[in-house]
PDB file of C-alpha atoms and ligand atoms in Angstrom:
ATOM      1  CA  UNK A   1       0.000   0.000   0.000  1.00 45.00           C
ATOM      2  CA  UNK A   2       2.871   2.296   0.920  1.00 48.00           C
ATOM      3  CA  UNK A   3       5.053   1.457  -1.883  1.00 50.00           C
ATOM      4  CA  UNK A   4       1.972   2.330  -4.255  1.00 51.00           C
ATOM      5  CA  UNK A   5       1.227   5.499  -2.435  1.00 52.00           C
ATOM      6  CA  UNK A   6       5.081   6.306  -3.538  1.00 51.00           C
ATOM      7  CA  UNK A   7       4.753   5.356  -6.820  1.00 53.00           C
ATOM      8  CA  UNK A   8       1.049   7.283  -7.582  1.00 58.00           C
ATOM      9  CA  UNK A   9       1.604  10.210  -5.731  1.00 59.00           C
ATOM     10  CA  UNK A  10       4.117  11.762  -8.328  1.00 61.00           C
ATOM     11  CA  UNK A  11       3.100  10.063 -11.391  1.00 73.00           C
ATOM     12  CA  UNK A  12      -0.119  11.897 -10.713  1.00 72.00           C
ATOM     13  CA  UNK A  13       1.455  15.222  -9.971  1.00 76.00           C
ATOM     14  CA  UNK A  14       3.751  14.956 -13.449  1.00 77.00           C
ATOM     15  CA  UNK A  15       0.794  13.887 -15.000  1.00 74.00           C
ATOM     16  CA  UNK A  16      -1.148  16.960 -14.071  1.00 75.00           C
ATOM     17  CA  UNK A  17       1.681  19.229 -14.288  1.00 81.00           C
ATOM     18  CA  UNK A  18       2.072  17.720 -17.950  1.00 76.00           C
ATOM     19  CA  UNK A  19      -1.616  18.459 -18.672  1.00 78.00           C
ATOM     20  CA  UNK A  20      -0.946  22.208 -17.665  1.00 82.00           C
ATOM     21  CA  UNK A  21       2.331  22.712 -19.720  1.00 79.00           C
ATOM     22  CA  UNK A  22       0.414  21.042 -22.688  1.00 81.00           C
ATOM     23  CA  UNK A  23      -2.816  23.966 -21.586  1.00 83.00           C
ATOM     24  CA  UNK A  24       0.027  26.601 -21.174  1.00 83.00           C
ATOM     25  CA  UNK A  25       1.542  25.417 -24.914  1.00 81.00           C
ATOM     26  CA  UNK A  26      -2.422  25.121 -26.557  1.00 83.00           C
ATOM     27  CA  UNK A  27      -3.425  28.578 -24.695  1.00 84.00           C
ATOM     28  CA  UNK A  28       0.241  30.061 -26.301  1.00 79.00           C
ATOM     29  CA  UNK A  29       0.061  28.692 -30.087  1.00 81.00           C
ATOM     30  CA  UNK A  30      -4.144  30.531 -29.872  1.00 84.00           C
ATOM     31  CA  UNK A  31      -2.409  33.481 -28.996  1.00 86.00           C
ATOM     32  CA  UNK A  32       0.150  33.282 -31.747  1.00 84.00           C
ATOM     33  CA  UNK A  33      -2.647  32.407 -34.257  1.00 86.00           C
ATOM     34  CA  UNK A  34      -4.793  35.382 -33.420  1.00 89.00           C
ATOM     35  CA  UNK A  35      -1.594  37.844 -33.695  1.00 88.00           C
ATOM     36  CA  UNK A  36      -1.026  36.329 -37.078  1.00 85.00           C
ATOM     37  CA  UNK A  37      -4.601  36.604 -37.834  1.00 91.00           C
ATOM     38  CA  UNK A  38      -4.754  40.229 -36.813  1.00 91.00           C
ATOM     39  CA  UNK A  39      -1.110  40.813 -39.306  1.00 88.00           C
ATOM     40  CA  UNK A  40      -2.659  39.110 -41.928  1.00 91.00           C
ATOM     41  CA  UNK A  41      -6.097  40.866 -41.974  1.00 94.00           C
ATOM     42  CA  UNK A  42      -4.306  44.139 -41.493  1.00 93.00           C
ATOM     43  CA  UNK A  43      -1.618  43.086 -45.033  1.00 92.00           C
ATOM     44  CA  UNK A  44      -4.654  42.209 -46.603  1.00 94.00           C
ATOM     45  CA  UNK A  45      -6.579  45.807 -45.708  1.00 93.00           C
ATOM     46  CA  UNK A  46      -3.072  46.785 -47.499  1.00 92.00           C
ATOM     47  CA  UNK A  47      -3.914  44.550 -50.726  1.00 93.00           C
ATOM     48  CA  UNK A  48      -7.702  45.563 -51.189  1.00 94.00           C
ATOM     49  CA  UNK A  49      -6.722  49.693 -51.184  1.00 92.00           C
ATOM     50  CA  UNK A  50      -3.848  48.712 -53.520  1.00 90.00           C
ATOM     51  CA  UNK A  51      -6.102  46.643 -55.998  1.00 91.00           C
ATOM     52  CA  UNK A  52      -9.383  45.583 -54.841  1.00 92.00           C
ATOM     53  CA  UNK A  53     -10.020  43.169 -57.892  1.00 92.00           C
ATOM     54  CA  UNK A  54      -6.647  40.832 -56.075  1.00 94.00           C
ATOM     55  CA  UNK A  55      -8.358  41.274 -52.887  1.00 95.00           C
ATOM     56  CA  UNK A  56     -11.646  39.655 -53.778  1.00 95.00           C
ATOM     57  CA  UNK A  57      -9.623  36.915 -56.124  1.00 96.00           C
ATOM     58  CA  UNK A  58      -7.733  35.886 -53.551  1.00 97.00           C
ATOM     59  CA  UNK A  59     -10.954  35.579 -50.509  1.00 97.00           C
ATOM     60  CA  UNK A  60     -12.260  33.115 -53.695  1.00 97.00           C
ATOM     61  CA  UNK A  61      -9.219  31.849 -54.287  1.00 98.00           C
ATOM     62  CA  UNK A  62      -9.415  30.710 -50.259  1.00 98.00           C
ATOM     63  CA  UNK A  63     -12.381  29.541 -50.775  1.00 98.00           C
ATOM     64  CA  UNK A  64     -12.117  27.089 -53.728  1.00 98.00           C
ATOM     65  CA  UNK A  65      -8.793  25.861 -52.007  1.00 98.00           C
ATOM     66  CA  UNK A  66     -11.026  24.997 -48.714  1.00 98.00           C
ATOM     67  CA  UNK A  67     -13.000  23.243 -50.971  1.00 98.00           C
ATOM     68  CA  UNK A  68     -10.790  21.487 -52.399  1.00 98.00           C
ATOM     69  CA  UNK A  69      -8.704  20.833 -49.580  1.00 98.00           C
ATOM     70  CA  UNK A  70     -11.837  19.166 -47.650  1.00 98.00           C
ATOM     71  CA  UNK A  71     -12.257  16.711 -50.725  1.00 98.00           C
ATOM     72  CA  UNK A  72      -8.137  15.504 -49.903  1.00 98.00           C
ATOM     73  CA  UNK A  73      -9.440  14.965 -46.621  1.00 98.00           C
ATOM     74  CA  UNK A  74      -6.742  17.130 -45.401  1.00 98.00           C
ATOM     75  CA  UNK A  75      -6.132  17.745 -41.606  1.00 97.00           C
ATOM     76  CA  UNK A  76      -7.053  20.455 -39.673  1.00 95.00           C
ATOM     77  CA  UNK A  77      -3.607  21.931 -39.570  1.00 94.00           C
ATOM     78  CA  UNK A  78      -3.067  21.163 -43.730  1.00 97.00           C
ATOM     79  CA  UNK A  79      -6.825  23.412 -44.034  1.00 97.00           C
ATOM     80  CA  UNK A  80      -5.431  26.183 -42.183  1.00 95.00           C
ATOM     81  CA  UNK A  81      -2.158  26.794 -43.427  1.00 96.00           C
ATOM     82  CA  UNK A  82      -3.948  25.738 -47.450  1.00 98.00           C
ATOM     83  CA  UNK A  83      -6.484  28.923 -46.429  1.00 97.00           C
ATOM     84  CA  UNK A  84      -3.508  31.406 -44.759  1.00 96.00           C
ATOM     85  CA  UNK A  85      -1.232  30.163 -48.500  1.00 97.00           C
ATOM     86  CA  UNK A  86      -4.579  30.864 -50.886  1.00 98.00           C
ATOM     87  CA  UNK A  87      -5.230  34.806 -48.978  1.00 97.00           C
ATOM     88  CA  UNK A  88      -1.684  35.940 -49.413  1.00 97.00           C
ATOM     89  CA  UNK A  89      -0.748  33.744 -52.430  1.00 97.00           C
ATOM     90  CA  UNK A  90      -0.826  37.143 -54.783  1.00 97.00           C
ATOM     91  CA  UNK A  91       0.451  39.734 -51.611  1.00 96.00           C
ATOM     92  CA  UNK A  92       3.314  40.358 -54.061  1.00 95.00           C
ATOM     93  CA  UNK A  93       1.210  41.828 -56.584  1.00 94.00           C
ATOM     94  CA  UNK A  94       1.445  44.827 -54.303  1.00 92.00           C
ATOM     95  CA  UNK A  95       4.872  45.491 -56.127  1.00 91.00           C
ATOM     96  CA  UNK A  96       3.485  45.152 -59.553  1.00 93.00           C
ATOM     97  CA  UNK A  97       3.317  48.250 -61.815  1.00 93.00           C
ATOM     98  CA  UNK A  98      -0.333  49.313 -61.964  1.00 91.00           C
ATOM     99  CA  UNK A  99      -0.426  49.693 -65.440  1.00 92.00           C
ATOM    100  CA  UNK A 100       0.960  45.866 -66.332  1.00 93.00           C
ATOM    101  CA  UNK A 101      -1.465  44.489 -63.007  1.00 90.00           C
ATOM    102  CA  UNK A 102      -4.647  46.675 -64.532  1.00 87.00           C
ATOM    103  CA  UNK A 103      -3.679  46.664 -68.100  1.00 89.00           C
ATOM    104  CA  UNK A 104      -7.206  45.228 -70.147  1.00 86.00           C
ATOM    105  CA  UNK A 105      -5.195  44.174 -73.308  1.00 88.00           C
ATOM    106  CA  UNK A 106      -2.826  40.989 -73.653  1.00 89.00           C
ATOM    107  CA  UNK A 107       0.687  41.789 -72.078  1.00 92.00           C
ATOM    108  CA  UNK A 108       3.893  42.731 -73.825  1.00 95.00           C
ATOM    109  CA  UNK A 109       6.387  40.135 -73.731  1.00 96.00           C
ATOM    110  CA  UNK A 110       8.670  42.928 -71.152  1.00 96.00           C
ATOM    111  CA  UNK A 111       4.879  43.078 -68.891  1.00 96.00           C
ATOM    112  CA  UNK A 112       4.645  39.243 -69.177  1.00 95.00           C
ATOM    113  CA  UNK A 113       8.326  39.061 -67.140  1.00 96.00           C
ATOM    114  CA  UNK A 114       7.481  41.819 -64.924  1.00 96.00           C
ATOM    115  CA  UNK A 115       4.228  39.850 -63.893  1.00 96.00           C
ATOM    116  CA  UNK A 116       5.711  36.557 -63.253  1.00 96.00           C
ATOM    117  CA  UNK A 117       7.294  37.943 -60.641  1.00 97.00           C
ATOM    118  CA  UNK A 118       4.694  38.249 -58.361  1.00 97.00           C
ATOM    119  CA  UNK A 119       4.954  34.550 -56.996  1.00 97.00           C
ATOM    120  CA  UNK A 120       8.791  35.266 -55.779  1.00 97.00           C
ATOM    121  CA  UNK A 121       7.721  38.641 -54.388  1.00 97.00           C
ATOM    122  CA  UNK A 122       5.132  36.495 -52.712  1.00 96.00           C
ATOM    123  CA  UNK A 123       7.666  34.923 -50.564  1.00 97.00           C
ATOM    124  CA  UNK A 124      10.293  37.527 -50.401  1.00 96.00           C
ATOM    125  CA  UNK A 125       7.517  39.239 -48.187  1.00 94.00           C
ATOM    126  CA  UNK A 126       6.105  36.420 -46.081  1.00 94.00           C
ATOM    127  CA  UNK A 127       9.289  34.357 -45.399  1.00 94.00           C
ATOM    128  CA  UNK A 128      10.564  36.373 -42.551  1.00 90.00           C
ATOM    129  CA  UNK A 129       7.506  36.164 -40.428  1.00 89.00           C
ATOM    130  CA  UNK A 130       8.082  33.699 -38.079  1.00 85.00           C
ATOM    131  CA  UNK A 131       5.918  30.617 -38.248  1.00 86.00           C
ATOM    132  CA  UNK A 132       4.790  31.463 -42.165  1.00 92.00           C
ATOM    133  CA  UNK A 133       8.009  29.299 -43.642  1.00 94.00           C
ATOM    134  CA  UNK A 134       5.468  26.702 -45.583  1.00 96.00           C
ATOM    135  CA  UNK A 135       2.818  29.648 -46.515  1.00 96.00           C
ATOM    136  CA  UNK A 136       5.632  31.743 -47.981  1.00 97.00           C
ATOM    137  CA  UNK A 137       6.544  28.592 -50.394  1.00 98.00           C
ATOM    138  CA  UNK A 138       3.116  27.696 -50.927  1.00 98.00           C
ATOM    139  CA  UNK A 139       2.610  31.303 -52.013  1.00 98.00           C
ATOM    140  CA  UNK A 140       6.100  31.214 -53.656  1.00 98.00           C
ATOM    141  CA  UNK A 141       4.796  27.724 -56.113  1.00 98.00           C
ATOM    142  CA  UNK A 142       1.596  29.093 -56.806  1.00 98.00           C
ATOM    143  CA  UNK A 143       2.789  29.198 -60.642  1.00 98.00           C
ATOM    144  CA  UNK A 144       4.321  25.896 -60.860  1.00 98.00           C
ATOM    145  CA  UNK A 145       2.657  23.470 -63.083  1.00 98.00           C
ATOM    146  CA  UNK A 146       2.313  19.583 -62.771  1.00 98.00           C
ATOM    147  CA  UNK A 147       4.664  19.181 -66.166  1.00 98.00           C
ATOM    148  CA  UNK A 148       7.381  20.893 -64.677  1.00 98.00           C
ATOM    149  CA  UNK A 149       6.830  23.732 -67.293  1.00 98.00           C
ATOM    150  CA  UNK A 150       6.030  26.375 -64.777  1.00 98.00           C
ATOM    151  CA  UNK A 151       7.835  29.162 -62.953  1.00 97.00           C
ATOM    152  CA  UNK A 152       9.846  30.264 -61.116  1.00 97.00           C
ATOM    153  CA  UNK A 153      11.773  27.409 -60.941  1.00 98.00           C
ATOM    154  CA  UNK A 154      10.249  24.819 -62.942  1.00 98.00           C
ATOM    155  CA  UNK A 155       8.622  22.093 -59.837  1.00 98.00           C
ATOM    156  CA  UNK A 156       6.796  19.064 -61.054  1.00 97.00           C
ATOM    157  CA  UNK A 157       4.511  16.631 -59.505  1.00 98.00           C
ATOM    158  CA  UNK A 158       4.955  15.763 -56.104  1.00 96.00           C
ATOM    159  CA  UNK A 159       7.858  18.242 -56.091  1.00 98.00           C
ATOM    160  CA  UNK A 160       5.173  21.332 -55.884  1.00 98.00           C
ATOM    161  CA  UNK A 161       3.538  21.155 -52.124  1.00 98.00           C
ATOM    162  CA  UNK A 162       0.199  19.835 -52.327  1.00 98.00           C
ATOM    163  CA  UNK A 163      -1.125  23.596 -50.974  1.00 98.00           C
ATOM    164  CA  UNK A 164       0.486  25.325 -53.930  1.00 98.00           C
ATOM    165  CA  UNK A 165      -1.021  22.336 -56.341  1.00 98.00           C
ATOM    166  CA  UNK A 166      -4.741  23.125 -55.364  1.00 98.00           C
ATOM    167  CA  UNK A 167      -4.221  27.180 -55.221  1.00 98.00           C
ATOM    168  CA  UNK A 168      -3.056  26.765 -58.788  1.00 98.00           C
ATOM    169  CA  UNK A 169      -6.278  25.321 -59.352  1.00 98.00           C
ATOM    170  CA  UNK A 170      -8.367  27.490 -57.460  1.00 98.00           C
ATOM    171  CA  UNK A 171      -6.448  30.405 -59.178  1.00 98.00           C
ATOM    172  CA  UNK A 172      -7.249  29.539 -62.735  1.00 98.00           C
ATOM    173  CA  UNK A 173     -10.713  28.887 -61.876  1.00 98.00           C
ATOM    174  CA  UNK A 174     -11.215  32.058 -60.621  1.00 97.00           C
ATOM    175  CA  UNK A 175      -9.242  33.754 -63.596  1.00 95.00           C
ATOM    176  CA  UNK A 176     -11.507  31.894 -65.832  1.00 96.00           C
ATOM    177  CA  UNK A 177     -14.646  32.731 -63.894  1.00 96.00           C
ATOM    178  CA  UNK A 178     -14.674  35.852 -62.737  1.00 94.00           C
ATOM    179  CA  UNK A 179     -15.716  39.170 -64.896  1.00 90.00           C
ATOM    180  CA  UNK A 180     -13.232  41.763 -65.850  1.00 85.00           C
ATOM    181  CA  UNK A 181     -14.317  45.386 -66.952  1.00 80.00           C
ATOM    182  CA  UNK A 182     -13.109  44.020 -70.207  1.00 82.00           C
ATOM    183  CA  UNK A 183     -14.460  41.052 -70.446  1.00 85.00           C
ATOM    184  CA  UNK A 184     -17.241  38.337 -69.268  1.00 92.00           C
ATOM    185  CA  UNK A 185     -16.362  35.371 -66.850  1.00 94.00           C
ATOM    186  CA  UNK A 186     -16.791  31.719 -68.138  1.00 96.00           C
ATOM    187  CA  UNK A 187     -19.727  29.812 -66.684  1.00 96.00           C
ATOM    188  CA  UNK A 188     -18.377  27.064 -64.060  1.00 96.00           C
ATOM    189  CA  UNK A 189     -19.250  24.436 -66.208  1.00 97.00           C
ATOM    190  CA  UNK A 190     -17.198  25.129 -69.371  1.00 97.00           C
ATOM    191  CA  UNK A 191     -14.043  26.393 -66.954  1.00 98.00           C
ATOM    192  CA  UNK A 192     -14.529  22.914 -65.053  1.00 98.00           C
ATOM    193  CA  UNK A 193     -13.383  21.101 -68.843  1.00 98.00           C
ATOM    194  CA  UNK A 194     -10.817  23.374 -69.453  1.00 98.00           C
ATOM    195  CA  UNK A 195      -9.643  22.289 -65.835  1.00 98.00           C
ATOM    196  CA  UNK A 196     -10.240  18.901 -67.261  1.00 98.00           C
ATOM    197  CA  UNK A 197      -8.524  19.424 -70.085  1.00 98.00           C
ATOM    198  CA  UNK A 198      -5.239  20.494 -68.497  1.00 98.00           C
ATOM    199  CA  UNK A 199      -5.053  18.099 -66.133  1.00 98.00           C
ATOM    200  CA  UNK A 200      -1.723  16.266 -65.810  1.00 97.00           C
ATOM    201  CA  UNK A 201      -0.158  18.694 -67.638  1.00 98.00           C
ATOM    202  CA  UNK A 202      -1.022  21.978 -65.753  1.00 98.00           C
ATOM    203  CA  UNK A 203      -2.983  20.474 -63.065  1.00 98.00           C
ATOM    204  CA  UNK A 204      -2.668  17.584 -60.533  1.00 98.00           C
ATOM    205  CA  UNK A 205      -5.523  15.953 -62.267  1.00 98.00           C
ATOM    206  CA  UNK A 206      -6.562  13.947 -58.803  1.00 98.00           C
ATOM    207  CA  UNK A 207      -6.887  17.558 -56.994  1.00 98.00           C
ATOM    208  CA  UNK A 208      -8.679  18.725 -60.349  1.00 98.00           C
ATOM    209  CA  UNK A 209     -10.947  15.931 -59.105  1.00 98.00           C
ATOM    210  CA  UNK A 210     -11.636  16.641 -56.144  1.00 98.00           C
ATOM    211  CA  UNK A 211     -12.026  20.794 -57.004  1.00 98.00           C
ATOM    212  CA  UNK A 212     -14.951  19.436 -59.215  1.00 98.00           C
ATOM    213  CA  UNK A 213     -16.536  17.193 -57.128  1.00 98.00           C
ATOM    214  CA  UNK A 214     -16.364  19.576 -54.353  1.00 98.00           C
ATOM    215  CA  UNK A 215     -17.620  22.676 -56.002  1.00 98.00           C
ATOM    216  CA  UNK A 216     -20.790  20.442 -57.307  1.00 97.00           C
ATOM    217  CA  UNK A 217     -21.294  19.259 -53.323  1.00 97.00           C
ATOM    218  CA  UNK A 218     -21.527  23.861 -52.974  1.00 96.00           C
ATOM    219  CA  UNK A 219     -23.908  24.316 -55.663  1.00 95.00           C
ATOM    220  CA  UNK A 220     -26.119  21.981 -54.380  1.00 95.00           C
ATOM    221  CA  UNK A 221     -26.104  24.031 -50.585  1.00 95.00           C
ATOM    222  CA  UNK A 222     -27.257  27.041 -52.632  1.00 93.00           C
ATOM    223  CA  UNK A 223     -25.859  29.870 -51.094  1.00 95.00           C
ATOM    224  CA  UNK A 224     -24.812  33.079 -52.506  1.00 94.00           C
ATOM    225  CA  UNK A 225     -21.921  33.532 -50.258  1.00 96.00           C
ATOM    226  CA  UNK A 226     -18.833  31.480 -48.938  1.00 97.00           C
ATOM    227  CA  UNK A 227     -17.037  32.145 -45.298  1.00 96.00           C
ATOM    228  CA  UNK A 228     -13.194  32.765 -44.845  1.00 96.00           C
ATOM    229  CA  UNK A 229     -12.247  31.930 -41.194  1.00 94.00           C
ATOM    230  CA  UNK A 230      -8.821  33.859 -40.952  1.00 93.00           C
ATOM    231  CA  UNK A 231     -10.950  37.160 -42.078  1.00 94.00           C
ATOM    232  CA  UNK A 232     -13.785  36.262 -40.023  1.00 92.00           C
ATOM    233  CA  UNK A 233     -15.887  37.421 -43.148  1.00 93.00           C
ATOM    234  CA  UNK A 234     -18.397  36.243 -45.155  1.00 96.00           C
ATOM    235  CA  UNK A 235     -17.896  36.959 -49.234  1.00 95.00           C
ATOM    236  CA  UNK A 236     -20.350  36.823 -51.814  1.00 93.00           C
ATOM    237  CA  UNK A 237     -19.583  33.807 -54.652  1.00 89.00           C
ATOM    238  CA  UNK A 238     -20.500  36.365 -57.827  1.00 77.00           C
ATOM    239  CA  UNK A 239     -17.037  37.428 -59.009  1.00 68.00           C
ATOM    240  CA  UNK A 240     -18.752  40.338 -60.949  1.00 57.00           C
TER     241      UNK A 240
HETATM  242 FE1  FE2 B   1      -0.659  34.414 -59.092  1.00 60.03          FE
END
């Protein structure tokens, strides 16, 4: 009885004590998370007084990447750094020229270069925040096609992290779908078979999958607007 007394008397007490340094480490990484949400809404602010059209294309952007990231069954960590990777994917269009970012026509070959450097600018400004490593090369990949024929440094396959595979896809979905002063969006239907069309070549065709089969599950739900945690904000679906 005594010798068990011995034994259970601190194996309870490091047991507890481990409970509260795991409550201490929980209660610490919340607080960390809501800083980073506050710096993120506040860069994003930043974005949407900059160019308001990147602003909205990347909350959708979010959102088809949740979608799609739901369908991979990913966990609940993989979901949150996907939807922090999706809102800042484009932050470094905040150093593109104006007139190349908002130009209506097709781009010089000179505007072209100066555009595909958004994705590196990306990165350049998330890297140093502490804690963003994986959403600054998410962000950084966003470009990077399944072939290996993508930018900036030519990635393929399993080489490009998963996040920066679906954001691709949620990207050019949103390119294709959404309406631009200068011209009308593509109904979801005809930019799913381009999607389709591209797959294994651009796309990861099993996440080009699971982006369709998702967004069909939405449509059937009905609703005319789609909820980004990290912004604690609800956005409406028409990219108008
Ligand atoms: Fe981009």
């Amino acid at each position: 009885m005594k010798k068990n007394n011995v034994f259970e008397l601190p194996t309870m007490s490091t047991a507890l004590s481990l409970l509260g340094m795991a409550g201490q480490v929980e209660q610490l990484k919340n607080e960390n998370r809501k800083i980073s949400e506050q710096a993120a809404r506040t860069i994003l602010k930043a974005l949407d007084a900059k160019d308001s059209y990147t602003y909205g294309h990347s909350m959708r952007v979010a959102y088809f990447s949740l979608v799609t990231g739901t369908e991979a069954q990913l966990s609940a960590e993989e979901m949150y750094e996907l939807e922090l990777s999706a809102i800042f994917h484009d932050i470094g269009k905040i150093g593109t020229p104006d007139a190349v970012l908002n130009k209506p026509s097709r781009l010089s070959e000179e505007e072209f270069l100066i555009m595909k450097q958004h994705p590196e600018k990306s990165w350049e400004i998330l890297q140093d925040y502490q804690g963003f490593e994986k959403i600054a090369s998410n962000a950084r990949f966003h470009h990077e096609r399944f072939d290996g024929k993508g930018y900036p440094l030519g990635l393929k396959g399993d080489e490009i992290p998963t996040a920066a595979r679906i954001i691709l896809i949620a990207d050019t979905f949103d390119a294709m779908t959404s309406t631009r002063p200068y011209r009308k969006g593509l109904p979801y239907e005809v930019a799913f078979d381009e999607l389709i069309q591209f797959s294994g070549t651009q796309f990861d065709p099993q996440l080009v999958k699971m982006f369709i089969s998702g967004m069909k599950k939405e449509a059937l739900k009905g609703e005319e607007e789609f909820f980004i945690p990290i912004m604690a904000k609800k956005f409406t679906k028409n990219a108008a």
